Short mmCIF file of C-alpha atoms and ligand atoms in Angstrom, two decimals:
data_model
loop_
_atom_site.label_atom_id
_atom_site.label_comp_id
_atom_site.label_asym_id
_atom_site.label_seq_id
_atom_site.Cartn_x
_atom_site.Cartn_y
_atom_site.Cartn_z
CA MET A 1 75.88 137.49 95.13
CA LYS A 2 75.39 138.40 98.78
CA PHE A 3 75.23 142.03 99.87
CA PHE A 4 76.70 143.04 103.22
CA VAL A 5 76.65 146.60 104.53
CA ASP A 6 79.94 147.98 105.82
CA THR A 7 78.87 150.22 108.68
CA ALA A 8 78.35 150.45 112.43
CA ASP A 9 75.39 152.83 112.07
CA LEU A 10 72.37 150.94 113.42
CA ASN A 11 69.85 153.24 111.72
CA ASP A 12 71.39 152.55 108.31
CA ILE A 13 71.46 148.83 109.07
CA LYS A 14 67.78 148.82 110.09
CA GLU A 15 66.76 150.77 106.98
CA LEU A 16 68.67 148.48 104.63
CA ALA A 17 67.58 145.28 106.40
CA ALA A 18 63.98 146.37 105.80
CA THR A 19 64.55 146.13 102.03
CA GLY A 20 64.96 142.36 102.40
CA LEU A 21 68.11 142.58 100.27
CA LEU A 22 70.70 142.69 103.03
CA ASP A 23 72.58 139.46 103.73
CA GLY A 24 75.00 140.57 106.45
CA VAL A 25 77.07 143.31 108.06
CA THR A 26 80.76 144.07 108.36
CA THR A 27 82.26 146.41 110.93
CA ASN A 28 85.83 147.39 111.73
CA PRO A 29 87.49 149.33 114.57
CA SER A 30 87.38 152.60 112.58
CA LEU A 31 83.61 152.26 112.01
CA ILE A 32 83.05 151.39 115.69
CA ALA A 33 85.04 154.47 116.76
CA LYS A 34 82.93 156.63 114.40
CA SER A 35 79.69 155.22 115.89
CA GLY A 36 80.66 156.25 119.43
CA ARG A 37 78.85 153.10 120.68
CA ASN A 38 79.89 150.34 123.08
CA PHE A 39 81.28 147.64 120.76
CA LEU A 40 79.81 144.53 122.40
CA ASP A 41 76.36 146.08 122.89
CA LEU A 42 76.29 147.29 119.30
CA VAL A 43 77.27 143.91 117.85
CA ALA A 44 74.50 142.24 119.88
CA GLU A 45 71.96 144.77 118.58
CA ILE A 46 73.08 144.32 114.97
CA CYS A 47 72.72 140.54 115.35
CA GLU A 48 69.10 141.08 116.41
CA VAL A 49 68.35 143.14 113.30
CA VAL A 50 70.14 141.23 110.55
CA ASP A 51 69.56 137.61 109.62
CA GLY A 52 73.11 136.87 108.43
CA PRO A 53 76.79 137.04 109.33
CA VAL A 54 77.92 140.07 111.35
CA SER A 55 81.67 140.66 111.26
CA ALA A 56 83.19 141.92 114.51
CA GLU A 57 86.92 142.55 114.57
CA VAL A 58 89.39 141.66 117.32
CA ALA A 59 91.41 144.56 118.72
CA ALA A 60 94.64 142.85 119.78
CA THR A 61 97.39 141.70 117.44
CA ASP A 62 98.98 138.85 119.46
CA PHE A 63 97.67 135.28 119.20
CA GLU A 64 96.59 134.67 122.82
CA THR A 65 94.67 137.92 123.25
CA MET A 66 93.09 137.76 119.79
CA LEU A 67 91.90 134.23 120.53
CA LYS A 68 90.35 135.30 123.84
CA GLU A 69 88.69 138.30 122.18
CA GLY A 70 87.46 136.12 119.32
CA ARG A 71 85.91 133.61 121.73
CA LYS A 72 84.18 136.43 123.60
CA LEU A 73 82.83 137.99 120.40
CA ALA A 74 81.61 134.61 119.15
CA LYS A 75 79.61 134.15 122.38
CA ILE A 76 77.45 137.18 121.50
CA SER A 77 75.64 135.26 118.74
CA PRO A 78 76.20 132.38 116.32
CA ARG A 79 75.82 135.07 113.63
CA VAL A 80 79.10 136.71 114.63
CA ALA A 81 81.96 136.21 112.19
CA VAL A 82 85.14 137.01 114.09
CA LYS A 83 87.30 139.29 112.01
CA VAL A 84 91.06 138.80 112.28
CA PRO A 85 93.91 140.47 110.42
CA LEU A 86 95.84 138.62 107.73
CA THR A 87 98.96 138.05 109.84
CA PRO A 88 100.58 134.80 111.00
CA ALA A 89 98.94 135.24 114.42
CA GLY A 90 95.60 136.17 112.86
CA LEU A 91 95.64 133.06 110.68
CA LYS A 92 96.50 130.93 113.73
CA VAL A 93 93.42 132.36 115.46
CA CYS A 94 91.41 131.70 112.29
CA LYS A 95 92.42 128.05 112.31
CA ALA A 96 91.64 127.65 116.02
CA LEU A 97 88.21 129.30 115.81
CA SER A 98 87.13 127.76 112.51
CA THR A 99 88.02 124.31 113.85
CA ILE A 100 85.44 124.75 116.64
CA GLY A 101 82.80 125.98 114.18
CA THR A 102 83.11 129.75 114.61
CA MET A 103 82.85 131.83 111.43
CA VAL A 104 86.00 133.84 110.73
CA ASN A 105 86.49 136.73 108.32
CA VAL A 106 90.17 137.27 107.48
CA THR A 107 90.58 140.95 106.74
CA LEU A 108 93.20 143.27 105.24
CA CYS A 109 93.94 140.90 102.33
CA PHE A 110 96.00 142.53 99.59
CA SER A 111 97.44 139.59 97.63
CA ALA A 112 96.44 136.27 96.12
CA ALA A 113 99.06 134.49 98.22
CA GLN A 114 97.42 135.87 101.37
CA ALA A 115 94.01 134.69 100.14
CA ILE A 116 95.36 131.14 99.70
CA LEU A 117 96.60 131.21 103.30
CA ALA A 118 93.18 132.39 104.55
CA ALA A 119 91.46 129.51 102.76
CA LYS A 120 93.96 127.00 104.15
CA ALA A 121 93.31 128.40 107.65
CA GLY A 122 89.60 127.59 107.23
CA ALA A 123 88.27 131.14 106.96
CA SER A 124 84.57 131.49 106.19
CA PHE A 125 85.38 134.77 104.40
CA VAL A 126 88.46 136.50 103.04
CA SER A 127 88.26 140.27 102.60
CA PRO A 128 90.40 141.70 99.78
CA PHE A 129 90.28 145.54 99.90
CA VAL A 130 89.75 146.69 96.30
CA GLY A 131 89.39 150.44 96.92
CA ARG A 132 92.56 150.71 98.97
CA LEU A 133 94.49 148.87 96.22
CA ASP A 134 93.04 151.19 93.54
CA ASP A 135 94.10 154.15 95.73
CA VAL A 136 97.75 153.14 95.46
CA GLY A 137 97.61 152.54 91.70
CA THR A 138 97.13 148.75 91.82
CA ASP A 139 94.24 146.96 90.12
CA GLY A 140 91.95 145.98 93.01
CA MET A 141 89.52 144.10 90.79
CA GLY A 142 92.45 142.21 89.23
CA LEU A 143 93.09 140.74 92.67
CA ILE A 144 89.45 139.61 92.94
CA ALA A 145 89.78 137.88 89.55
CA GLU A 146 92.94 136.10 90.68
CA ILE A 147 91.45 134.91 93.97
CA CYS A 148 88.21 133.69 92.34
CA GLN A 149 90.23 131.82 89.72
CA ILE A 150 92.45 130.17 92.33
CA TYR A 151 89.63 129.19 94.68
CA LYS A 152 87.75 127.57 91.79
CA GLN A 153 90.69 125.18 91.28
CA TYR A 154 90.25 123.77 94.79
CA PRO A 155 86.76 122.53 95.65
CA SER A 156 88.01 121.83 99.20
CA PHE A 157 88.38 125.61 99.74
CA THR A 158 85.09 126.74 101.24
CA THR A 159 86.16 130.34 101.91
CA GLU A 160 83.90 132.97 100.36
CA VAL A 161 85.45 135.96 98.57
CA LEU A 162 84.10 139.03 100.37
CA VAL A 163 84.94 142.06 98.25
CA ALA A 164 85.70 144.92 100.66
CA SER A 165 86.67 148.58 100.47
CA VAL A 166 84.05 149.00 97.76
CA ARG A 167 83.77 152.60 96.60
CA HIS A 168 81.17 152.65 93.81
CA PRO A 169 78.55 150.52 92.00
CA MET A 170 80.97 149.44 89.24
CA HIS A 171 83.09 147.68 91.85
CA VAL A 172 79.99 145.64 92.71
CA VAL A 173 79.11 144.87 89.09
CA GLU A 174 82.67 143.88 88.21
CA ALA A 175 82.94 141.68 91.31
CA ALA A 176 79.63 139.99 90.40
CA LYS A 177 80.88 139.30 86.85
CA LEU A 178 83.89 137.56 88.39
CA GLY A 179 81.68 135.40 90.58
CA ALA A 180 82.75 136.86 93.94
CA HIS A 181 80.46 135.53 96.66
CA VAL A 182 79.90 138.73 98.65
CA ALA A 183 80.35 142.50 98.35
CA THR A 184 80.38 144.64 101.46
CA MET A 185 79.51 148.25 100.78
CA PRO A 186 78.97 151.50 102.64
CA PRO A 187 75.23 152.37 102.83
CA SER A 188 75.77 155.13 100.25
CA VAL A 189 76.95 152.62 97.62
CA ILE A 190 74.02 150.26 98.27
CA ARG A 191 71.62 153.18 97.76
CA LEU A 192 73.37 154.11 94.50
CA LEU A 193 72.73 150.59 93.14
CA PHE A 194 68.99 151.30 93.01
CA GLY A 195 69.15 154.46 90.94
CA HIS A 196 68.94 155.22 87.24
CA PRO A 197 67.71 158.50 85.71
CA LEU A 198 65.71 156.60 83.07
CA THR A 199 63.87 154.72 85.83
CA ASP A 200 62.89 158.06 87.42
CA LYS A 201 61.92 159.58 84.07
CA GLY A 202 59.94 156.53 82.97
CA LEU A 203 58.08 156.31 86.27
CA ALA A 204 57.12 160.00 86.17
CA GLN A 205 55.68 159.45 82.68
CA PHE A 206 53.70 156.36 83.73
CA VAL A 207 52.29 158.16 86.80
CA ALA A 208 51.22 161.14 84.65
CA ASP A 209 49.64 158.93 81.96
CA TRP A 210 47.82 156.81 84.55
CA GLN A 211 46.24 159.94 86.05
CA LYS A 212 44.82 160.75 82.58
CA THR A 213 42.82 157.50 82.68
CA GLY A 214 40.90 158.71 85.74
CA GLN A 215 40.93 155.14 87.09
CA THR A 216 42.06 153.62 90.42
CA ILE A 217 43.16 150.02 90.80
CA LEU A 218 41.91 149.71 94.40
CA GLY A 219 38.50 151.22 93.63
C1 LIG B 301 85.73 145.56 105.25
O1 LIG B 301 85.41 144.68 105.99
C2 LIG B 301 86.26 146.85 105.68
O2 LIG B 301 85.58 147.21 106.87
C3 LIG B 301 86.00 147.95 104.69
O3 LIG B 301 85.43 147.49 103.50
C4 LIG B 301 87.14 148.90 104.52
O4 LIG B 301 86.76 149.90 103.61
P1 LIG B 301 87.57 151.27 103.45
O5 LIG B 301 88.79 151.00 102.67
O6 LIG B 301 86.62 152.16 102.69
O7 LIG B 301 87.85 151.76 104.84
#
């Protein structure tokens, strides 16, 4: 399973990239607004730091403007995955860009039917939002199960299921059990994946016992 970080905070991205466990980045207009940074400059900087797909979302909603924006974003780096909304116009842009070899991430997916359309439009990634579905009393992970099951029936579908709107480590574990290709998470959730109180307790015990030996490994 690939791990993407869902943030536009370059410091977080640098810190997580240094772990060697980060496979990509997703951003969205809300995260860009929060960063206060120039969008195009920031995307270029992220592409320098991370060796993997970097999702950058179009701002327009009509076909012609989205296509122009997508082409401009794709010029920043071959690592850019142009993010388009799951609308008829967004899927048209997806088809046009994927046909010329640009990665596209179709975002704001909330149903299995929408995920089928994204795959047919040649998306590299489809982003179902599990947390936002859970928020309205719908089973977000149930949607991931459905999409994974459907995509497996069609080997010609090359779209990767990118689990988005992840709120806690169990979302990640459940998505991994279902075979989802990617989870994109806020930095806080990635950090939570590392922790377990028994790891901390066990390590403290080993450190204390090692000191009793009076030895050093490095001499
Ligand atoms: C994914 O690409 C989105 O940017 C993100 O996961 C949305 O998460 P949210 O529902 O926490 O805003």
